[in-house]
Structures are given as structure tokens and as C-alpha cells.
Tab-separated table of C-alpha atoms in Angstrom:
chain	number	residue	atom	x	y	z
A	1	UNK	CA	-101.350	24.944	-57.804
A	2	UNK	CA	-99.307	23.237	-55.150
A	3	UNK	CA	-99.769	23.480	-51.422
A	4	UNK	CA	-97.429	26.447	-51.271
A	5	UNK	CA	-98.592	28.263	-54.390
A	6	UNK	CA	-99.524	31.928	-54.366
A	7	UNK	CA	-103.027	32.002	-55.768
A	8	UNK	CA	-106.156	30.037	-56.539
A	9	UNK	CA	-107.836	30.143	-59.918
A	10	UNK	CA	-111.604	30.002	-59.624
A	11	UNK	CA	-113.589	28.024	-62.150
A	12	UNK	CA	-117.058	29.144	-63.295
A	13	UNK	CA	-120.296	27.837	-61.833
A	14	UNK	CA	-122.472	25.862	-64.241
A	15	UNK	CA	-125.384	27.632	-65.906
A	16	UNK	CA	-127.950	25.437	-64.144
A	17	UNK	CA	-126.609	26.191	-60.675
A	18	UNK	CA	-126.150	29.880	-61.492
A	19	UNK	CA	-129.741	30.115	-62.731
A	20	UNK	CA	-131.028	28.381	-59.610
A	21	UNK	CA	-129.135	30.742	-57.336
A	22	UNK	CA	-130.150	33.864	-59.238
A	23	UNK	CA	-133.840	33.210	-59.718
A	24	UNK	CA	-135.369	29.969	-58.524
A	25	UNK	CA	-134.542	30.258	-54.834
A	26	UNK	CA	-135.692	33.807	-54.281
A	27	UNK	CA	-138.805	33.325	-56.380
A	28	UNK	CA	-140.042	30.091	-54.801
A	29	UNK	CA	-138.690	29.980	-51.277
A	30	UNK	CA	-138.459	33.577	-50.105
A	31	UNK	CA	-141.866	34.821	-51.167
A	32	UNK	CA	-143.890	36.461	-48.402
A	33	UNK	CA	-140.838	36.616	-46.142
A	34	UNK	CA	-140.664	40.027	-44.536
A	35	UNK	CA	-137.470	39.647	-42.483
A	36	UNK	CA	-135.592	42.932	-42.252
A	37	UNK	CA	-132.176	41.325	-41.625
A	38	UNK	CA	-130.331	39.542	-44.404
A	39	UNK	CA	-127.313	37.221	-44.407
A	40	UNK	CA	-124.933	37.014	-47.337
A	41	UNK	CA	-124.376	33.530	-48.776
A	42	UNK	CA	-120.801	33.439	-50.078
A	43	UNK	CA	-118.882	31.074	-52.337
A	44	UNK	CA	-115.864	30.196	-50.125
A	45	UNK	CA	-113.640	29.476	-53.135
A	46	UNK	CA	-114.113	32.923	-54.662
A	47	UNK	CA	-115.316	35.135	-51.820
A	48	UNK	CA	-118.225	36.218	-54.024
A	49	UNK	CA	-121.689	36.910	-52.596
A	50	UNK	CA	-124.191	34.611	-54.313
A	51	UNK	CA	-127.413	35.798	-52.653
A	52	UNK	CA	-128.791	37.156	-49.390
A	53	UNK	CA	-131.025	35.134	-47.080
A	54	UNK	CA	-133.582	36.888	-44.855
A	55	UNK	CA	-134.169	36.268	-41.175
A	56	UNK	CA	-137.574	34.717	-40.638
A	57	UNK	CA	-139.642	36.849	-38.304
A	58	UNK	CA	-141.354	35.448	-35.226
A	59	UNK	CA	-144.691	35.676	-37.036
A	60	UNK	CA	-143.330	33.684	-39.985
A	61	UNK	CA	-141.921	31.029	-37.668
A	62	UNK	CA	-145.316	30.738	-35.967
A	63	UNK	CA	-146.988	30.293	-39.349
A	64	UNK	CA	-144.591	27.584	-40.523
A	65	UNK	CA	-144.923	25.677	-37.239
A	66	UNK	CA	-148.710	26.018	-37.348
A	67	UNK	CA	-148.778	24.490	-40.838
A	68	UNK	CA	-146.590	21.615	-39.661
A	69	UNK	CA	-148.838	21.114	-36.630
A	70	UNK	CA	-151.961	20.942	-38.778
A	71	UNK	CA	-150.393	18.315	-41.036
A	72	UNK	CA	-149.250	16.039	-38.221
A	73	UNK	CA	-152.456	16.365	-36.175
A	74	UNK	CA	-155.271	16.328	-38.711
A	75	UNK	CA	-153.971	16.929	-42.241
A	76	UNK	CA	-153.282	14.557	-45.101
A	77	UNK	CA	-149.977	13.550	-43.505
A	78	UNK	CA	-151.693	12.355	-40.327
A	79	UNK	CA	-153.782	9.951	-42.399
A	80	UNK	CA	-150.915	8.456	-44.378
A	81	UNK	CA	-150.224	4.786	-43.738
A	82	UNK	CA	-146.734	3.478	-43.007
A	83	UNK	CA	-146.648	2.045	-46.528
A	84	UNK	CA	-147.361	5.463	-48.016
A	85	UNK	CA	-144.541	7.028	-46.010
A	86	UNK	CA	-142.202	4.257	-47.089
A	87	UNK	CA	-143.079	4.737	-50.769
A	88	UNK	CA	-142.632	8.506	-50.574
A	89	UNK	CA	-139.190	8.168	-49.005
A	90	UNK	CA	-138.121	5.723	-51.693
A	91	UNK	CA	-139.294	8.216	-54.338
A	92	UNK	CA	-137.270	10.891	-52.567
A	93	UNK	CA	-134.165	8.686	-52.614
A	94	UNK	CA	-134.602	8.260	-56.370
A	95	UNK	CA	-134.984	12.019	-56.856
A	96	UNK	CA	-131.848	12.765	-54.843
A	97	UNK	CA	-129.924	10.256	-56.950
A	98	UNK	CA	-131.339	11.749	-60.139
A	99	UNK	CA	-130.269	15.246	-59.031
A	100	UNK	CA	-126.971	14.145	-57.471
A	101	UNK	CA	-124.646	16.084	-59.774
A	102	UNK	CA	-126.646	19.289	-59.375
A	103	UNK	CA	-126.801	18.891	-55.591
A	104	UNK	CA	-123.064	18.190	-55.426
A	105	UNK	CA	-122.214	21.345	-57.346
A	106	UNK	CA	-124.633	23.392	-55.266
A	107	UNK	CA	-122.967	22.039	-52.131
A	108	UNK	CA	-119.532	22.714	-53.572
A	109	UNK	CA	-120.176	26.384	-54.338
A	110	UNK	CA	-121.883	26.965	-50.974
A	111	UNK	CA	-119.411	25.160	-48.675
A	112	UNK	CA	-116.154	24.917	-50.618
A	113	UNK	CA	-116.332	21.143	-50.354
A	114	UNK	CA	-114.447	19.222	-53.025
A	115	UNK	CA	-116.840	18.245	-55.804
A	116	UNK	CA	-115.968	14.560	-55.539
A	117	UNK	CA	-116.520	14.628	-51.762
A	118	UNK	CA	-119.858	16.370	-52.213
A	119	UNK	CA	-120.903	13.885	-54.910
A	120	UNK	CA	-119.566	10.600	-53.572
A	121	UNK	CA	-119.715	11.095	-49.824
A	122	UNK	CA	-122.332	13.682	-48.962
A	123	UNK	CA	-124.960	13.172	-51.666
A	124	UNK	CA	-124.170	9.504	-52.311
A	125	UNK	CA	-124.313	8.595	-48.624
A	126	UNK	CA	-127.535	10.581	-48.268
A	127	UNK	CA	-129.212	8.443	-50.906
A	128	UNK	CA	-128.256	5.328	-48.942
A	129	UNK	CA	-129.474	6.929	-45.714
A	130	UNK	CA	-132.906	7.756	-47.156
A	131	UNK	CA	-133.203	4.238	-48.548
A	132	UNK	CA	-132.319	2.787	-45.142
A	133	UNK	CA	-134.812	4.978	-43.286
A	134	UNK	CA	-137.514	4.233	-45.873
A	135	UNK	CA	-137.634	0.707	-44.504
A	136	UNK	CA	-138.563	1.814	-40.998
A	137	UNK	CA	-142.189	3.053	-41.306
A	138	UNK	CA	-143.480	-0.482	-41.872
A	139	UNK	CA	-141.360	-1.919	-39.048
A	140	UNK	CA	-142.255	0.446	-36.216
A	141	UNK	CA	-144.475	-1.358	-33.770
A	142	UNK	CA	-145.091	-2.112	-30.138
A	143	UNK	CA	-145.155	-5.324	-28.136
A	144	UNK	CA	-147.650	-7.397	-26.216
A	145	UNK	CA	-146.982	-7.343	-22.473
A	146	UNK	CA	-147.645	-10.240	-20.107
A	147	UNK	CA	-149.338	-9.079	-16.893
A	148	UNK	CA	-149.884	-10.518	-13.444
A	149	UNK	CA	-152.814	-8.258	-12.513
A	150	UNK	CA	-155.751	-10.208	-10.965
A	151	UNK	CA	-158.841	-9.946	-13.179
A	152	UNK	CA	-162.510	-10.305	-12.192
A	153	UNK	CA	-164.120	-13.629	-13.017
A	154	UNK	CA	-164.732	-13.959	-16.733
A	155	UNK	CA	-162.477	-11.042	-17.566
A	156	UNK	CA	-158.843	-10.681	-18.542
A	157	UNK	CA	-156.254	-7.977	-18.851
A	158	UNK	CA	-154.652	-7.103	-22.139
A	159	UNK	CA	-151.606	-4.825	-22.267
A	160	UNK	CA	-149.488	-3.671	-25.146
A	161	UNK	CA	-147.362	-0.730	-26.287
A	162	UNK	CA	-147.635	1.553	-29.302
A	163	UNK	CA	-145.025	3.843	-30.807
A	164	UNK	CA	-146.561	7.112	-31.988
A	165	UNK	CA	-145.138	10.238	-33.645
A	166	UNK	CA	-143.852	12.903	-31.280
A	167	UNK	CA	-145.392	15.697	-33.351
A	168	UNK	CA	-143.549	18.712	-34.744
A	169	UNK	CA	-139.750	18.422	-34.782
A	170	UNK	CA	-137.632	21.582	-34.797
A	171	UNK	CA	-134.299	20.970	-36.541
A	172	UNK	CA	-131.223	23.194	-36.835
A	173	UNK	CA	-128.328	22.150	-39.041
A	174	UNK	CA	-124.686	23.333	-39.407
A	175	UNK	CA	-122.755	24.709	-42.359
A	176	UNK	CA	-120.144	21.979	-42.825
A	177	UNK	CA	-122.322	19.170	-44.251
A	178	UNK	CA	-125.657	20.973	-44.675
A	179	UNK	CA	-127.303	18.562	-47.115
A	180	UNK	CA	-126.351	15.446	-45.202
A	181	UNK	CA	-127.291	16.982	-41.851
A	182	UNK	CA	-130.689	18.042	-43.202
A	183	UNK	CA	-131.244	14.468	-44.367
A	184	UNK	CA	-130.233	13.116	-40.946
A	185	UNK	CA	-132.802	15.369	-39.246
A	186	UNK	CA	-135.717	15.326	-41.653
A	187	UNK	CA	-135.847	11.735	-42.871
A	188	UNK	CA	-136.095	9.841	-39.548
A	189	UNK	CA	-138.706	12.332	-38.378
A	190	UNK	CA	-140.798	11.682	-41.501
A	191	UNK	CA	-140.292	7.915	-41.291
A	192	UNK	CA	-141.864	8.013	-37.830
A	193	UNK	CA	-144.808	10.139	-38.982
A	194	UNK	CA	-143.698	13.511	-37.616
A	195	UNK	CA	-143.589	16.860	-39.354
A	196	UNK	CA	-140.440	19.009	-39.379
A	197	UNK	CA	-139.502	22.670	-39.317
A	198	UNK	CA	-135.870	23.097	-40.303
A	199	UNK	CA	-133.491	26.038	-40.067
A	200	UNK	CA	-130.290	25.542	-42.066
A	201	UNK	CA	-127.202	27.593	-41.302
A	202	UNK	CA	-127.450	31.064	-42.778
A	203	UNK	CA	-123.982	30.454	-44.256
A	204	UNK	CA	-124.883	27.336	-46.248
A	205	UNK	CA	-128.621	26.959	-46.913
A	206	UNK	CA	-128.712	26.243	-50.649
A	207	UNK	CA	-128.945	22.437	-50.714
A	208	UNK	CA	-131.557	22.466	-47.950
A	209	UNK	CA	-133.716	24.698	-50.139
A	210	UNK	CA	-133.360	22.212	-52.985
A	211	UNK	CA	-134.056	19.262	-50.668
A	212	UNK	CA	-137.390	20.756	-49.621
A	213	UNK	CA	-138.328	21.105	-53.283
A	214	UNK	CA	-137.479	17.428	-53.861
A	215	UNK	CA	-139.491	16.392	-50.795
A	216	UNK	CA	-142.556	18.062	-52.278
A	217	UNK	CA	-141.799	16.566	-55.690
A	218	UNK	CA	-141.781	13.133	-54.011
A	219	UNK	CA	-145.420	13.723	-53.074
A	220	UNK	CA	-145.080	14.566	-49.390
A	221	UNK	CA	-147.769	17.165	-48.604
A	222	UNK	CA	-146.759	20.820	-48.473
A	223	UNK	CA	-146.237	21.988	-44.914
A	224	UNK	CA	-144.997	18.649	-43.612
A	225	UNK	CA	-141.459	20.014	-43.931
A	226	UNK	CA	-141.336	23.742	-43.256
A	227	UNK	CA	-138.453	26.149	-43.724
A	228	UNK	CA	-137.118	28.836	-41.396
A	229	UNK	CA	-134.213	30.966	-42.627
A	230	UNK	CA	-131.683	33.199	-40.942
A	231	UNK	CA	-129.284	33.254	-38.040
A	232	UNK	CA	-129.376	33.047	-34.266
A	233	UNK	CA	-132.537	35.129	-33.851
A	234	UNK	CA	-134.559	32.933	-36.202
A	235	UNK	CA	-133.133	29.879	-34.436
A	236	UNK	CA	-134.264	31.285	-31.095
A	237	UNK	CA	-137.781	31.832	-32.413
A	238	UNK	CA	-137.840	28.187	-33.500
A	239	UNK	CA	-136.405	26.584	-30.368
A	240	UNK	CA	-138.542	28.605	-27.958
A	241	UNK	CA	-141.839	28.169	-29.809
A	242	UNK	CA	-144.455	26.237	-27.828
A	243	UNK	CA	-145.581	24.476	-30.997
A	244	UNK	CA	-142.365	22.427	-31.174
A	245	UNK	CA	-142.503	18.937	-29.600
A	246	UNK	CA	-138.852	17.914	-30.064
A	247	UNK	CA	-135.585	19.671	-30.918
A	248	UNK	CA	-132.671	18.226	-32.834
A	249	UNK	CA	-129.452	20.120	-33.442
A	250	UNK	CA	-125.979	19.591	-34.858
A	251	UNK	CA	-123.398	22.276	-34.201
A	252	UNK	CA	-121.258	23.855	-31.527
A	253	UNK	CA	-121.425	22.830	-27.886
A	254	UNK	CA	-122.073	26.417	-26.826
A	255	UNK	CA	-125.172	26.709	-29.024
A	256	UNK	CA	-126.211	23.183	-28.045
A	257	UNK	CA	-126.305	24.217	-24.388
A	258	UNK	CA	-128.732	27.040	-25.151
A	259	UNK	CA	-130.955	24.637	-27.112
A	260	UNK	CA	-130.869	22.159	-24.224
A	261	UNK	CA	-132.025	24.956	-21.915
A	262	UNK	CA	-134.888	25.787	-24.284
A	263	UNK	CA	-135.918	22.122	-24.314
A	264	UNK	CA	-135.649	21.857	-20.530
A	265	UNK	CA	-137.854	24.925	-20.029
A	266	UNK	CA	-140.701	23.110	-21.786
A	267	UNK	CA	-139.722	19.522	-20.843
A	268	UNK	CA	-139.447	18.361	-24.450
A	269	UNK	CA	-136.862	15.884	-25.776
A	270	UNK	CA	-133.797	17.036	-27.659
A	271	UNK	CA	-131.063	15.300	-29.614
A	272	UNK	CA	-127.742	17.143	-29.688
A	273	UNK	CA	-124.725	16.219	-31.821
A	274	UNK	CA	-122.134	18.742	-30.702
A	275	UNK	CA	-118.415	19.475	-30.799
A	276	UNK	CA	-115.524	17.078	-30.976
A	277	UNK	CA	-111.774	16.977	-30.504
A	278	UNK	CA	-111.223	13.404	-31.524
A	279	UNK	CA	-107.980	11.625	-30.545
A	280	UNK	CA	-106.048	9.318	-32.851
A	281	UNK	CA	-103.831	6.707	-31.147
A	282	UNK	CA	-101.053	5.263	-33.329
A	283	UNK	CA	-99.348	2.300	-31.666
A	284	UNK	CA	-95.782	1.069	-32.107
A	285	UNK	CA	-96.698	-1.877	-34.333
A	286	UNK	CA	-98.387	0.347	-36.959
A	287	UNK	CA	-96.661	0.999	-40.261
A	288	UNK	CA	-95.751	4.696	-39.797
A	289	UNK	CA	-95.748	5.606	-43.482
A	290	UNK	CA	-98.981	3.815	-44.373
A	291	UNK	CA	-100.756	5.113	-41.266
A	292	UNK	CA	-99.505	8.651	-41.882
A	293	UNK	CA	-100.869	8.712	-45.440
A	294	UNK	CA	-104.316	7.390	-44.514
A	295	UNK	CA	-104.679	9.489	-41.369
A	296	UNK	CA	-103.709	12.678	-43.225
A	297	UNK	CA	-106.367	12.050	-45.871
A	298	UNK	CA	-109.029	11.524	-43.191
A	299	UNK	CA	-107.989	14.349	-40.869
A	300	UNK	CA	-108.174	16.894	-43.663
A	301	UNK	CA	-111.440	15.717	-45.208
A	302	UNK	CA	-113.385	18.872	-46.091
A	303	UNK	CA	-110.426	20.948	-44.893
A	304	UNK	CA	-110.774	19.525	-41.386
A	305	UNK	CA	-114.301	20.923	-41.012
A	306	UNK	CA	-115.701	17.634	-39.753
A	307	UNK	CA	-117.024	17.103	-36.234
A	308	UNK	CA	-115.177	13.781	-35.824
A	309	UNK	CA	-111.896	15.020	-37.340
A	310	UNK	CA	-108.950	13.335	-35.634
A	311	UNK	CA	-107.010	16.501	-34.921
A	312	UNK	CA	-105.179	15.220	-31.801
A	313	UNK	CA	-102.735	12.586	-33.052
A	314	UNK	CA	-100.954	10.690	-30.272
A	315	UNK	CA	-98.145	8.445	-31.494
A	316	UNK	CA	-96.382	5.850	-29.356
A	317	UNK	CA	-92.792	6.968	-28.893
A	318	UNK	CA	-91.204	3.983	-30.633
A	319	UNK	CA	-92.412	5.192	-34.051
A	320	UNK	CA	-93.075	8.864	-33.278
A	321	UNK	CA	-90.180	10.322	-35.259
A	322	UNK	CA	-90.800	8.123	-38.302
A	323	UNK	CA	-94.527	8.874	-38.223
A	324	UNK	CA	-93.992	12.622	-37.739
A	325	UNK	CA	-91.622	12.779	-40.708
A	326	UNK	CA	-93.950	10.771	-42.942
A	327	UNK	CA	-97.082	12.626	-41.861
A	328	UNK	CA	-95.501	16.066	-42.319
A	329	UNK	CA	-94.264	15.084	-45.776
A	330	UNK	CA	-97.736	13.902	-46.836
A	331	UNK	CA	-99.405	17.064	-45.558
A	332	UNK	CA	-96.774	19.320	-47.151
A	333	UNK	CA	-97.499	17.711	-50.495
A	334	UNK	CA	-101.262	18.139	-50.380
A	335	UNK	CA	-102.629	20.267	-53.182
A	336	UNK	CA	-104.675	23.258	-52.112
A	337	UNK	CA	-106.911	24.489	-54.884
A	338	UNK	CA	-110.274	24.922	-56.479
A	339	UNK	CA	-112.749	22.335	-55.175
A	340	UNK	CA	-113.951	21.566	-58.694
A	341	UNK	CA	-110.580	20.246	-59.850
A	342	UNK	CA	-110.143	16.479	-59.463
A	343	UNK	CA	-106.549	16.766	-58.268
A	344	UNK	CA	-107.349	19.173	-55.415
A	345	UNK	CA	-107.017	17.694	-51.920
A	346	UNK	CA	-107.724	20.758	-49.768
A	347	UNK	CA	-110.430	23.277	-50.582
A	348	UNK	CA	-111.310	26.526	-48.835
A	349	UNK	CA	-112.710	26.864	-45.337
A	350	UNK	CA	-116.274	28.112	-45.045
A	351	UNK	CA	-115.824	31.807	-44.327
A	352	UNK	CA	-113.436	34.656	-43.699
A	353	UNK	CA	-114.302	34.464	-39.999
A	354	UNK	CA	-113.359	30.782	-39.965
A	355	UNK	CA	-110.077	31.536	-41.718
A	356	UNK	CA	-109.237	34.188	-39.132
A	357	UNK	CA	-110.171	31.796	-36.324
A	358	UNK	CA	-107.708	29.204	-37.652
A	359	UNK	CA	-104.941	31.786	-37.991
A	360	UNK	CA	-105.507	32.979	-34.407
A	361	UNK	CA	-105.221	29.450	-33.006
A	362	UNK	CA	-101.982	28.858	-34.901
A	363	UNK	CA	-100.448	32.172	-33.861
A	364	UNK	CA	-101.325	31.568	-30.222
A	365	UNK	CA	-99.857	28.075	-30.314
A	366	UNK	CA	-96.613	29.308	-31.870
A	367	UNK	CA	-96.330	32.063	-29.262
A	368	UNK	CA	-96.550	29.360	-26.563
A	369	UNK	CA	-93.549	27.502	-27.960
A	370	UNK	CA	-95.056	25.071	-30.478
A	371	UNK	CA	-93.759	24.897	-34.038
A	372	UNK	CA	-95.096	24.068	-37.477
A	373	UNK	CA	-93.820	20.879	-39.090
A	374	UNK	CA	-95.886	21.669	-42.182
A	375	UNK	CA	-98.190	24.318	-43.609
A	376	UNK	CA	-100.241	26.807	-41.661
A	377	UNK	CA	-99.582	29.729	-44.000
A	378	UNK	CA	-102.495	31.467	-45.717
A	379	UNK	CA	-102.936	31.273	-49.489
A	380	UNK	CA	-103.151	34.405	-51.619
A	381	UNK	CA	-106.677	34.187	-52.926
A	382	UNK	CA	-110.002	35.981	-52.953
A	383	UNK	CA	-111.358	32.811	-51.338
A	384	UNK	CA	-110.723	31.436	-47.862
A	385	UNK	CA	-107.748	29.096	-48.210
A	386	UNK	CA	-105.042	28.035	-45.769
A	387	UNK	CA	-102.371	25.389	-46.223
A	388	UNK	CA	-102.987	22.363	-43.965
A	389	UNK	CA	-100.990	22.607	-40.757
A	390	UNK	CA	-99.086	20.094	-38.639
A	391	UNK	CA	-98.254	21.440	-35.172
A	392	UNK	CA	-95.624	19.813	-32.941
A	393	UNK	CA	-94.513	20.704	-29.433
A	394	UNK	CA	-97.884	22.014	-28.311
A	395	UNK	CA	-98.840	21.597	-24.668
A	396	UNK	CA	-101.707	19.275	-23.778
A	397	UNK	CA	-103.251	22.200	-21.875
A	398	UNK	CA	-103.169	24.601	-24.835
A	399	UNK	CA	-106.320	25.801	-26.544
A	400	UNK	CA	-105.122	24.244	-29.785
A	401	UNK	CA	-105.196	20.812	-28.125
A	402	UNK	CA	-108.435	21.334	-26.220
A	403	UNK	CA	-110.797	23.365	-28.412
A	404	UNK	CA	-112.455	22.491	-31.684
A	405	UNK	CA	-110.767	24.560	-34.375
A	406	UNK	CA	-112.755	23.271	-37.361
A	407	UNK	CA	-110.067	23.732	-39.950
A	408	UNK	CA	-107.077	21.969	-41.540
A	409	UNK	CA	-104.995	21.886	-38.356
A	410	UNK	CA	-103.656	18.776	-36.614
A	411	UNK	CA	-101.226	18.329	-33.730
A	412	UNK	CA	-98.745	15.500	-33.101
A	413	UNK	CA	-97.883	14.370	-29.575
A	414	UNK	CA	-95.787	11.373	-28.395
A	415	UNK	CA	-96.854	9.014	-25.607
A	416	UNK	CA	-95.322	6.133	-23.665
A	417	UNK	CA	-97.485	3.066	-23.096
A	418	UNK	CA	-101.215	2.449	-23.340
A	419	UNK	CA	-102.182	3.964	-20.007
A	420	UNK	CA	-100.594	7.298	-20.893
A	421	UNK	CA	-102.276	7.156	-24.303
A	422	UNK	CA	-105.639	6.587	-22.634
A	423	UNK	CA	-105.064	9.465	-20.214
A	424	UNK	CA	-104.158	11.871	-23.004
A	425	UNK	CA	-106.985	10.752	-25.282
A	426	UNK	CA	-109.598	11.143	-22.530
A	427	UNK	CA	-108.213	14.471	-21.323
A	428	UNK	CA	-110.871	16.464	-23.147
A	429	UNK	CA	-114.287	18.004	-22.557
A	430	UNK	CA	-115.422	16.138	-25.662
A	431	UNK	CA	-116.040	12.478	-26.418
A	432	UNK	CA	-117.442	12.209	-29.920
A	433	UNK	CA	-115.049	9.748	-31.535
A	434	UNK	CA	-111.578	8.203	-31.428
A	435	UNK	CA	-109.468	5.857	-33.513
A	436	UNK	CA	-106.773	3.257	-32.857
A	437	UNK	CA	-104.124	2.318	-35.419
A	438	UNK	CA	-102.621	-1.087	-34.689
A	439	UNK	CA	-102.806	-4.786	-35.578
A	440	UNK	CA	-102.249	-5.999	-32.021
A	441	UNK	CA	-105.697	-7.215	-30.961
A	442	UNK	CA	-104.813	-7.557	-27.298
A	443	UNK	CA	-103.740	-3.904	-27.095
A	444	UNK	CA	-106.686	-2.784	-29.224
A	445	UNK	CA	-109.141	-4.602	-26.957
A	446	UNK	CA	-107.482	-3.069	-23.917
A	447	UNK	CA	-107.992	0.430	-25.340
A	448	UNK	CA	-111.551	0.231	-26.703
A	449	UNK	CA	-113.502	0.072	-23.394
A	450	UNK	CA	-111.255	2.698	-21.806
A	451	UNK	CA	-111.711	5.402	-24.449
A	452	UNK	CA	-114.515	7.823	-23.566
A	453	UNK	CA	-115.957	8.239	-27.029
A	454	UNK	CA	-119.240	7.496	-28.745
A	455	UNK	CA	-117.489	5.765	-31.647
A	456	UNK	CA	-114.115	4.029	-31.723
A	457	UNK	CA	-112.667	3.113	-35.104
A	458	UNK	CA	-109.807	0.674	-35.552
A	459	UNK	CA	-107.446	1.283	-38.498
A	460	UNK	CA	-109.985	3.746	-39.860
A	461	UNK	CA	-111.515	7.102	-38.985
A	462	UNK	CA	-114.668	9.047	-39.900
A	463	UNK	CA	-116.455	5.968	-41.278
A	464	UNK	CA	-120.238	6.211	-40.896
A	465	UNK	CA	-123.107	3.954	-41.935
A	466	UNK	CA	-126.895	4.393	-41.535
A	467	UNK	CA	-126.976	1.327	-39.269
A	468	UNK	CA	-124.270	2.605	-36.890
A	469	UNK	CA	-125.440	4.839	-33.991
A	470	UNK	CA	-123.584	8.157	-34.043
A	471	UNK	CA	-123.197	10.517	-31.079
A	472	UNK	CA	-120.922	11.404	-28.244
A	473	UNK	CA	-119.952	11.245	-24.614
A	474	UNK	CA	-119.502	14.271	-22.332
A	475	UNK	CA	-120.011	17.645	-24.025
A	476	UNK	CA	-120.219	16.064	-27.463
A	477	UNK	CA	-123.947	15.653	-27.144
A	478	UNK	CA	-127.096	13.877	-26.039
A	479	UNK	CA	-128.720	10.967	-27.851
A	480	UNK	CA	-127.712	9.197	-31.048
A	481	UNK	CA	-128.344	9.499	-34.757
A	482	UNK	CA	-128.496	6.538	-37.172
A	483	UNK	CA	-129.527	2.970	-36.512
A	484	UNK	CA	-132.528	1.572	-34.690
A	485	UNK	CA	-131.989	3.902	-31.725
A	486	UNK	CA	-133.352	6.700	-33.916
A	487	UNK	CA	-136.857	5.307	-33.679
A	488	UNK	CA	-136.890	5.824	-29.922
A	489	UNK	CA	-135.798	9.437	-30.384
A	490	UNK	CA	-138.576	10.263	-32.870
A	491	UNK	CA	-141.524	8.452	-31.299
A	492	UNK	CA	-143.475	8.457	-28.070
A	493	UNK	CA	-144.063	5.151	-26.277
A	494	UNK	CA	-147.666	4.627	-25.211
A	495	UNK	CA	-148.789	1.796	-22.923
A	496	UNK	CA	-152.339	0.470	-23.404
A	497	UNK	CA	-154.004	-1.569	-20.664
A	498	UNK	CA	-157.520	-2.964	-21.168
A	499	UNK	CA	-159.904	-5.094	-19.157
A	500	UNK	CA	-161.882	-7.231	-21.604
């Protein structure tokens, strides 16, 4: 159906995925779980309940953390050499690749993500990420330190550093890219010799369940990666448990603040990748039609449910009208439909609550005097679909321009000159990412150091690589994921000083 069609036809789930959902998960992963509260896991494209996930009790969380502690302190895992960890991670990468189609479909039915995005971006990039991290166990080392300490006659000082595992890592992942986020948390922790206890979002846990099975199939001892299920209460049990040595979280800034408090109470490190409201700056020398097409495709990746989504689009006034016309036309023509169909460009949002949140933001913006240049109307479907929206005339101070909506909504805003563009781009509580669209290197180089963002892309947006540190300024988080900086986040530095 087209972007303004009246319904969505839902295609059937494959027999393998259906069988896994109906029997394998509950049989293997939920045994001995006595949680009294359950959370429905829903297919966003159909609105159908696939299964219910229990809240882990405090006793269960204690048990899982205790098992992880035993493995990292004195179990088989503690005795593994760096070469063994490297080999196991390479086996895991092979298993993920072998199961890529299954994982992609599982991710599609649990998040509404387009099948090709789940297969090529989420699962495919995760294979590359595991392969990259697999190289680190045999490269983690310390350094010899020169000293100027006077030594007794016939003696000398020797000093060096070691990098050692932190211990048990508590990880909480979001619902938008649950498989990829689980990989980003678990794999660097394992590469550095830690154990992990992970709690996936109660809305989208299915691929995390499968990942834990593959980790065990790769030969990593049981208990090294433990599972906690449920919502906020289970997350609280995890983050406040004294057996956790480090916390890592991706999600909303509000939840991130509570996790930072939990870490501060026990003086343990935490890595937080939080909200974003990323600006896009389109300069006068850009080709308005070409830029509009590419930016639209990137803004609405996974229906805009991406932390770095460039939802604030600032266009220099000289090409604003041409860009706005081209961008609105592209967005109006985007096909909203079933995520399994190859021609679909926009799938459903994650939940009914998320759909209502998007509608509320749009209604509020329109009541304040903004208007829709494209889309914004809901789709008649049992699933959670909305046509992608282009908002014009919104005020910089409006909630739509300042808060993370996490849906297929973008706003256009003109600016005059680089300094005004910088002011508008930086006028945000967030600083996760930004992009510049231009071929004028002098203007590009003027902008880059002045944008308060953890990543700045030029003529691109939402491009990630395992080697590129990822994280944000301001309320977009603490610390970085990816790249060599990860090793510092997942190890303790020990100084050794000896008189010999």
C-alpha cells in the first residue's frame, strides 16, 4: 500500500520463528522463574501478543549475579586465556552469521524493523562488531614505566601496569535495536574477561534470548552471560545489586539518570548512551534534491526510532524552499507497509504507547501554529503505523523541537549564516550526533569544532563502525562505545611497583 493507504496486510511468520516463540523460549529460558508479573511481547506489525515475559524476582537476580561472579572470580571463565576468549568470540561471529536470516526475522516480528534492515544492518553489522572485538583479548596489555625513585645499592625499581577485568557487568538494553545493543554490551565485556548479566527491554527481548543460546553454543561457559527479564522493577534489582561491578545502559536520559545515581551510590563505573535530538545542517551549496532524498532515507530509518536520528533539519535560507519542497515530496511518497515486503520503506513503531506519544507531539505542535508539509496521519491497521511526518513552522522552543520523539517525525527550520546554524544546532539538552551537508570545506571545517556533539558526519548521517567511538555530549550520555576506548571502560588499570 502507499503512504496514504487505509490498511496494512500482515504476512505470516515463518514456521521456524513461530515454533521458537511458542515453545523453545519458554521451555529453555523461563524455567524456574517465579516472577508474578508478566509483560506481553507484541508483534508491532499485527498488534498480536506473541508471548508473555516474567519479571525476574530479586532472589532470581541475586542467583544470576552470583553465578556470574563465580565464573569471573574462580570458575572456568576466570582461567581462560586471551586466546581462548578470542577463539570463542570468532566462533560466536560464525554462529550469528549462520543464523542471520532467523535472527533478522525474529527481530522483525519483535520490533517491526524492516526485514532488510534487520538482516543487512543490525545482524550484519553485529557480525562485523563481534569479529572486531574478537581481536582485542590478545592485544590488551599494560606498559613498562620508567621511574626516578632512588633504589638501595644493588637493587632497582621495576614498575608496570596491567589491565584486568572489572568483574560482573550489569547491562540494560533498549527496544529499538535490541540485538545490536546486546552485542555492544556483552561482547566487549567478554573480550576483556568480564562476565555479564543482561536485562533486555521487556518489549523486545526475543533476539537477546537467542543470542544467549548462541553464546553457549560457541563454548562460553554457562553463567558467564546471565539473563534477567522484565521491566523497571527487574532493572532496579539489577542496578542496585552489590554484586555488580559496572553498569552499562542504552536508553532514555531519564532512566539513565537513575542508573547513574545507582552507580554513584556504590562508586562503580557506568557507561550511558542516552537520548538524542540530532541536528542536520544543510548549507546553501548542497544539491537540495539529492540531499533531501538521502536525508529522508536516513531520518526515517526504522521509522525514526534511532537515537541519532536527524529529526531537527536546519536548512540555509538560500535553498530552504527548494529543499523543503523536495524533502516533503520524498517523504510523501514513502511506502508504509509490512516490514517483510522488500518495497516497504516505513514499518510500524514499537508499541501502541509509542504511537500515541507520536500523535500527541504532532497535535501539540499543530495547536501551537506549526503545520504538516507531509504525513503525520495514522494508518488504519491492527498494528502501530503512522505516515512519516514533516513539520514546518514549529518554534525552536517547542517540545517537538527539543524532546526526543522516537518516531517518524522530522521538522524543517531555515537559518541565515553559519553562526545562526551553530546556535540553533547547539540549542538542545542533547549532544549525541550531528551532520553537515555541504561540499565547501572551509565552511565544514568552521562548523565541526563548534558543534556540541559526540559524532559529526559530513554528507552522511547514522554511519557507525566498530572502530569509531560512539557516545554523546551533555545529557546524551557518559563514556563511549566502540573503538579502543572500550577497553578502558571494561578493565581496571593496576600499577605494579617492585623493588628487586
